[in-house]
Amino acid sequence: SQQGEEDPQALSIQEGENATMNCSYKTSINNLQWYRQNSGRGLVHLILIRSNEREKHSGRLRVTLDTSKKSSSLLITASRAADTASYFCATTPDTGNQFYFGTGTSLTVIP
Amino acid sequence: DAGVTQSPTHLIKTRGQHVTLRCSPISGHKSVSWYQQVLGQGPQFIFQYYEKEERGRGNFPDRFSARQFPNYSSELNVNALLLGDSALYLCASSTRLAVHNEQFFGPGTRLTVL
């Protein structure tokens, strides 16, 4: 079973707009990561945020983590057509060496 | 620099057969993890190996096994294939324990079980 769930399942926006996707998870975590996947290919790591961090930035990406609500959000600013992909959150529970991906958000950026 | 490589890229098997998938990590990476991704779903964690030892296992039956070699490459073996094993199998490598660090993914092996 998967630990996380992304919301929304699908998102369609115009180029230049911001895209926000959310991730909820079930158990206490050590860290949370976001990955991007283009058309069923290998995943690309975007950002890692540890459980003692609340916000992290990388280029046009901003990730927040609220451990009290067991949720995270990924914001992509000034979106581009090349950002079209599926986005997954992935969590590491604070007990055990497993890794759980969420269900994913499919983002379409319209030129 | 070469990224994570996986072989074969595509594979067709019939029910009951056995399959071996191979993965070569990025040079210098000592951790390899395996994932199964069924169409339309997120990847599911199968195994994590670090320094040639199993360091994590997902909720998969014993038909799934893996090993890591002295050069840190890895094999995933699946016995007694079922139709439900049809999926994209992804390998990822990282410098240290995968679950605590950035992972670099290969392109995957598409397995079809008929």
Coordinates of C-alpha atoms in Angstrom, one line a residue:
Chain A
S1 CA 0.0 0.0 0.0
Q2 CA 1.1 3.5 -0.6
Q3 CA 1.8 5.9 2.2
G4 CA 1.1 9.2 0.4
E5 CA -1.7 10.7 -1.6
E6 CA -1.3 13.6 -3.9
D7 CA -4.0 16.2 -4.6
P8 CA -5.2 17.0 -7.2
Q9 CA -4.9 13.9 -9.3
A10 CA -4.7 16.0 -12.4
L11 CA -4.0 19.7 -12.9
S12 CA -4.1 21.7 -16.1
I13 CA -2.7 25.3 -16.2
Q14 CA -1.5 27.9 -18.7
E15 CA 2.1 28.6 -19.2
G16 CA 3.3 31.2 -16.8
E17 CA 0.9 30.4 -14.1
N18 CA 1.8 28.8 -10.8
A19 CA 1.1 25.1 -10.0
T20 CA 0.5 23.8 -6.5
M21 CA 0.1 20.2 -5.6
N22 CA -0.3 18.7 -2.2
C23 CA 0.8 15.5 -0.6
S24 CA -0.7 13.8 2.5
Y25 CA 0.9 10.9 4.3
K26 CA 0.0 8.6 7.2
T27 CA 2.9 8.0 9.6
S28 CA 5.7 10.0 11.1
I29 CA 8.5 10.6 8.7
N30 CA 12.2 11.1 8.6
N31 CA 12.1 13.0 5.3
L32 CA 9.9 13.7 2.3
Q33 CA 11.0 14.0 -1.3
W34 CA 9.4 15.2 -4.5
Y35 CA 10.1 13.5 -7.9
R36 CA 9.0 14.2 -11.4
Q37 CA 8.3 11.6 -14.1
N38 CA 7.9 12.2 -17.8
S39 CA 5.7 9.8 -19.7
G40 CA 6.4 6.6 -17.8
R41 CA 10.1 7.0 -17.8
G42 CA 12.6 7.1 -14.9
L43 CA 12.0 9.6 -12.1
V44 CA 14.0 12.7 -11.5
H45 CA 14.6 14.0 -8.0
L46 CA 13.4 17.5 -7.4
I47 CA 13.9 18.3 -3.7
L48 CA 14.3 16.6 -0.3
I49 CA 12.9 18.2 2.9
R50 CA 13.7 16.7 6.3
S51 CA 11.2 16.4 9.1
N52 CA 12.8 19.3 11.1
E53 CA 12.5 21.7 8.1
R54 CA 9.4 23.6 7.2
E55 CA 10.2 25.1 3.9
K56 CA 12.7 24.7 1.1
H57 CA 13.4 26.4 -2.2
S58 CA 15.1 25.2 -5.3
G59 CA 14.9 27.5 -8.4
R60 CA 11.3 27.8 -9.3
L61 CA 10.3 25.1 -6.8
R62 CA 9.1 25.7 -3.2
V63 CA 8.3 22.9 -0.9
T64 CA 6.6 23.2 2.5
L65 CA 6.2 20.5 5.1
D66 CA 3.7 20.5 8.0
T67 CA 4.4 17.4 10.1
S68 CA 1.5 18.2 12.5
K69 CA -0.9 17.8 9.6
K70 CA 1.2 15.2 7.9
S71 CA 1.2 17.1 4.6
S72 CA 3.5 18.8 2.1
S73 CA 3.0 21.0 -0.8
L74 CA 5.0 21.6 -4.0
L75 CA 4.7 25.0 -5.7
I76 CA 6.1 25.5 -9.2
T77 CA 6.2 29.1 -10.1
A78 CA 6.1 30.6 -13.6
S79 CA 5.3 27.2 -15.2
R80 CA 6.6 26.1 -18.6
A81 CA 5.4 23.6 -21.1
A82 CA 8.5 21.5 -20.2
D83 CA 7.1 21.1 -16.6
T84 CA 4.4 18.8 -18.0
A85 CA 4.9 15.6 -16.1
S86 CA 3.6 13.5 -13.2
Y87 CA 4.8 14.6 -9.8
F88 CA 5.2 12.2 -6.9
C89 CA 5.9 12.8 -3.2
A90 CA 7.9 10.0 -1.4
T91 CA 8.3 9.5 2.3
T92 CA 10.7 7.7 4.6
P93 CA 9.0 6.6 7.8
D94 CA 11.0 7.5 10.9
T95 CA 11.1 3.7 11.7
G96 CA 12.4 1.3 9.2
N97 CA 14.1 1.6 5.9
Q98 CA 11.2 1.7 3.5
F99 CA 10.3 4.3 0.9
Y100 CA 6.8 5.1 -0.1
F101 CA 5.6 7.0 -3.1
G102 CA 2.3 8.7 -3.4
T103 CA -0.3 8.3 -6.1
G104 CA 1.0 11.3 -8.1
T105 CA -0.3 14.5 -9.7
S106 CA -0.4 14.7 -13.4
L107 CA 0.4 18.3 -14.4
T108 CA -0.3 19.6 -17.9
V109 CA 1.1 23.1 -18.8
I110 CA -0.6 24.5 -21.9
P111 CA 1.7 26.7 -24.1
Chain B
D1 CA 29.1 10.5 -16.8
A2 CA 26.8 7.5 -17.3
G3 CA 23.6 7.5 -15.3
V4 CA 21.9 4.5 -13.9
T5 CA 21.5 1.8 -16.6
Q6 CA 19.0 -1.0 -16.7
S7 CA 18.7 -4.1 -18.9
P8 CA 16.8 -5.2 -20.8
T9 CA 14.6 -2.2 -21.7
H10 CA 11.6 -4.4 -22.6
L11 CA 10.8 -8.0 -21.8
I12 CA 7.9 -10.4 -22.6
K13 CA 7.4 -13.5 -20.5
T14 CA 4.6 -16.0 -19.9
R15 CA 3.0 -16.9 -16.6
G16 CA 5.1 -19.2 -14.4
Q17 CA 8.4 -18.2 -16.0
H18 CA 11.3 -16.6 -14.2
V19 CA 12.9 -13.2 -15.0
T20 CA 16.1 -11.5 -14.1
L21 CA 16.5 -7.7 -14.4
R22 CA 19.8 -5.9 -14.1
C23 CA 20.9 -2.6 -12.9
S24 CA 24.2 -0.7 -12.9
P25 CA 24.4 2.2 -10.5
I26 CA 26.2 5.5 -11.1
S27 CA 29.9 5.1 -10.4
G28 CA 30.6 5.7 -6.7
H29 CA 27.1 4.9 -5.6
K30 CA 26.9 2.1 -3.1
S31 CA 23.1 1.9 -2.7
V32 CA 20.6 0.4 -5.2
S33 CA 16.9 0.2 -4.8
W34 CA 14.2 -1.5 -6.8
Y35 CA 10.6 -0.3 -7.5
Q36 CA 7.6 -1.7 -9.3
Q37 CA 5.4 0.8 -11.1
V38 CA 2.1 -0.4 -12.4
L39 CA 0.5 1.8 -15.1
G40 CA -1.2 4.8 -13.6
Q41 CA 0.2 4.3 -10.1
G42 CA 3.1 5.5 -8.1
P43 CA 6.2 3.3 -7.8
Q44 CA 6.2 0.7 -5.0
F45 CA 9.3 0.0 -3.1
I46 CA 10.6 -3.6 -3.4
F47 CA 14.1 -3.7 -2.0
Q48 CA 17.0 -1.5 -0.9
Y49 CA 20.6 -2.7 -0.9
Y50 CA 23.6 -0.9 0.6
E51 CA 27.1 -2.2 0.6
K52 CA 25.9 -5.5 -0.7
E53 CA 23.4 -6.1 2.1
E54 CA 19.7 -5.9 2.1
R55 CA 18.7 -2.8 4.1
G56 CA 15.0 -2.5 3.4
R57 CA 12.2 -4.6 2.0
G58 CA 8.7 -3.6 0.8
N59 CA 5.5 -5.6 0.9
F60 CA 6.3 -8.1 -1.9
P61 CA 6.0 -11.9 -1.9
D62 CA 9.0 -14.2 -1.6
R63 CA 8.9 -14.7 -5.4
F64 CA 10.8 -11.4 -5.5
S65 CA 14.5 -11.5 -4.6
A66 CA 17.5 -9.4 -5.3
R67 CA 21.2 -9.2 -4.7
Q68 CA 24.0 -6.7 -5.0
F69 CA 27.4 -7.6 -6.3
P70 CA 30.9 -6.4 -5.2
N71 CA 30.9 -3.8 -8.0
Y72 CA 27.5 -2.5 -6.6
S73 CA 25.5 -3.6 -9.6
S74 CA 22.3 -5.4 -8.8
E75 CA 19.9 -8.0 -10.0
L76 CA 16.2 -8.4 -9.3
N77 CA 14.7 -11.9 -9.7
V78 CA 11.1 -12.7 -10.0
N79 CA 9.9 -16.4 -10.0
A80 CA 6.6 -17.9 -11.0
L81 CA 5.5 -14.8 -12.9
L82 CA 1.9 -13.7 -12.6
L83 CA -0.1 -11.5 -14.9
G84 CA -0.1 -8.9 -12.1
D85 CA 3.7 -8.7 -12.3
S86 CA 3.4 -6.8 -15.5
A87 CA 4.9 -3.4 -14.8
L88 CA 7.7 -0.9 -15.2
Y89 CA 10.6 -2.0 -12.9
L90 CA 12.7 0.9 -11.8
C91 CA 16.2 0.8 -10.3
A92 CA 17.6 3.8 -8.5
S93 CA 21.1 4.4 -7.0
S94 CA 22.3 6.8 -4.3
T95 CA 25.6 7.5 -2.5
R96 CA 24.3 6.3 0.8
L97 CA 21.1 4.7 2.2
A98 CA 18.6 5.5 -0.5
V99 CA 15.7 6.3 1.9
H100 CA 17.6 9.2 3.4
N101 CA 19.1 10.6 0.3
E102 CA 18.5 11.7 -3.3
Q103 CA 18.0 8.8 -5.6
F104 CA 18.9 8.7 -9.3
F105 CA 16.6 6.5 -11.4
G106 CA 17.3 4.5 -14.4
P107 CA 14.9 4.4 -17.4
G108 CA 13.3 1.2 -16.2
T109 CA 12.6 -2.3 -17.6
R110 CA 9.1 -2.8 -19.0
L111 CA 8.0 -6.3 -18.2
T112 CA 4.9 -7.8 -19.8
V113 CA 3.6 -11.1 -18.6
L114 CA 1.2 -13.0 -20.9

